[in-house]
Coordinates of C-alpha atoms in Angstrom, one line a residue:
M17 CA 32.3 168.0 69.7
T18 CA 30.9 170.8 71.9
K19 CA 27.3 169.9 70.8
K20 CA 27.9 166.3 71.9
L21 CA 29.4 167.2 75.3
P22 CA 26.1 167.8 77.2
I23 CA 24.8 164.4 75.9
V24 CA 28.0 162.6 77.0
V25 CA 27.9 164.3 80.4
S26 CA 24.3 163.4 80.8
L27 CA 24.9 159.7 79.9
V28 CA 27.9 159.5 82.3
L29 CA 25.7 161.0 85.1
L30 CA 22.9 158.6 84.2
C31 CA 25.3 155.6 84.3
C32 CA 26.8 156.7 87.6
T33 CA 23.3 157.1 89.1
A34 CA 22.3 153.7 88.0
V35 CA 25.5 152.1 89.4
F36 CA 25.0 153.9 92.7
F37 CA 21.3 152.7 92.9
V38 CA 22.3 149.1 92.3
W39 CA 25.1 149.3 94.8
Y40 CA 22.8 150.8 97.4
E41 CA 20.1 148.2 96.9
I42 CA 22.5 145.3 97.3
F43 CA 25.1 146.4 99.8
V44 CA 23.2 148.7 102.2
P45 CA 20.9 146.9 104.6
R46 CA 17.2 147.7 104.5
E47 CA 17.2 148.8 108.1
K48 CA 20.8 149.2 109.2
D49 CA 20.0 149.5 113.0
S50 CA 17.3 146.9 113.2
T51 CA 17.5 144.4 116.1
T52 CA 14.5 142.4 114.7
E53 CA 15.1 138.8 113.9
I54 CA 13.0 136.9 111.5
I55 CA 12.9 133.2 110.9
F56 CA 13.0 132.7 107.2
R57 CA 12.3 129.3 105.6
I58 CA 13.4 128.0 102.3
V59 CA 11.3 125.0 101.3
K60 CA 13.1 122.3 99.4
G61 CA 12.6 122.8 95.7
E62 CA 12.1 126.6 95.9
G63 CA 14.1 128.5 93.3
G64 CA 15.9 131.8 93.5
K65 CA 12.9 133.7 92.1
E66 CA 10.6 132.4 94.9
I67 CA 13.2 132.9 97.6
A68 CA 13.8 136.5 96.4
N69 CA 10.1 137.3 96.3
N70 CA 9.6 135.8 99.8
L71 CA 12.5 137.9 101.2
K72 CA 11.0 141.0 99.7
E73 CA 7.5 140.2 101.1
Q74 CA 9.0 139.7 104.6
G75 CA 10.8 143.1 104.4
L76 CA 14.3 141.7 104.4
I77 CA 15.4 143.1 101.1
R78 CA 14.4 146.0 98.9
S79 CA 14.5 144.4 95.5
A80 CA 13.8 140.8 94.6
V81 CA 15.2 141.3 91.1
L82 CA 18.5 142.6 92.4
F83 CA 18.8 139.8 95.0
R84 CA 18.3 137.3 92.2
A85 CA 20.8 139.2 90.0
Y86 CA 23.3 139.1 92.8
T87 CA 23.0 135.4 93.4
V88 CA 23.3 134.6 89.7
T89 CA 26.3 136.8 89.1
Q90 CA 28.1 135.5 92.1
G91 CA 27.4 131.9 91.1
M92 CA 25.2 131.2 94.2
S93 CA 21.9 130.7 92.5
Q94 CA 22.2 126.9 92.4
K95 CA 23.7 126.7 95.9
L96 CA 20.8 128.2 97.9
Q97 CA 19.9 125.5 100.5
A98 CA 16.6 124.7 102.1
G99 CA 16.1 125.2 105.8
A100 CA 15.2 127.7 108.5
Y101 CA 17.4 130.8 108.8
R102 CA 17.7 133.5 111.3
L103 CA 17.7 136.8 109.4
S104 CA 17.4 140.5 110.0
P105 CA 16.6 143.6 108.0
S106 CA 20.0 144.8 109.2
M107 CA 21.6 142.3 106.9
A108 CA 22.7 143.2 103.4
V109 CA 22.0 141.0 100.3
P110 CA 25.6 139.5 100.4
E111 CA 25.2 138.4 104.0
I112 CA 21.8 136.8 103.3
A113 CA 23.0 135.1 100.2
D114 CA 26.1 133.8 101.9
K115 CA 24.0 132.3 104.7
F116 CA 21.8 130.5 102.1
A117 CA 24.7 129.2 100.1
S118 CA 26.6 127.9 103.1
G119 CA 23.5 126.3 104.6
D120 CA 23.9 128.3 107.9
I121 CA 20.5 127.1 109.1
I122 CA 19.2 127.4 112.7
K123 CA 20.7 124.5 114.6
D124 CA 18.3 124.6 117.6
Q125 CA 14.8 123.6 116.6
I126 CA 12.1 126.2 117.0

């Protein structure tokens, strides 16, 4: 048992680190104090993968893969709606995904 203890401790630490990393990437905004607003458009027919990649390209999220994983695990992947959205790097993944799923588009035309 004592020979296995370092391996078990290492595995537990590795798992804790992985969980923290995923939590951080999803729930901590990319730029917490940013006042920048970006108009982000979802084109009709775009899927979750394209949306996630575009969010990453525009600097709104850290990880396209984890955005996609979040929307899939939360049952939102089929609810992401086309339109123009006002977003900020100060928003976390759940806030962005909620906007897309609820269709909280910009009402005044730009």
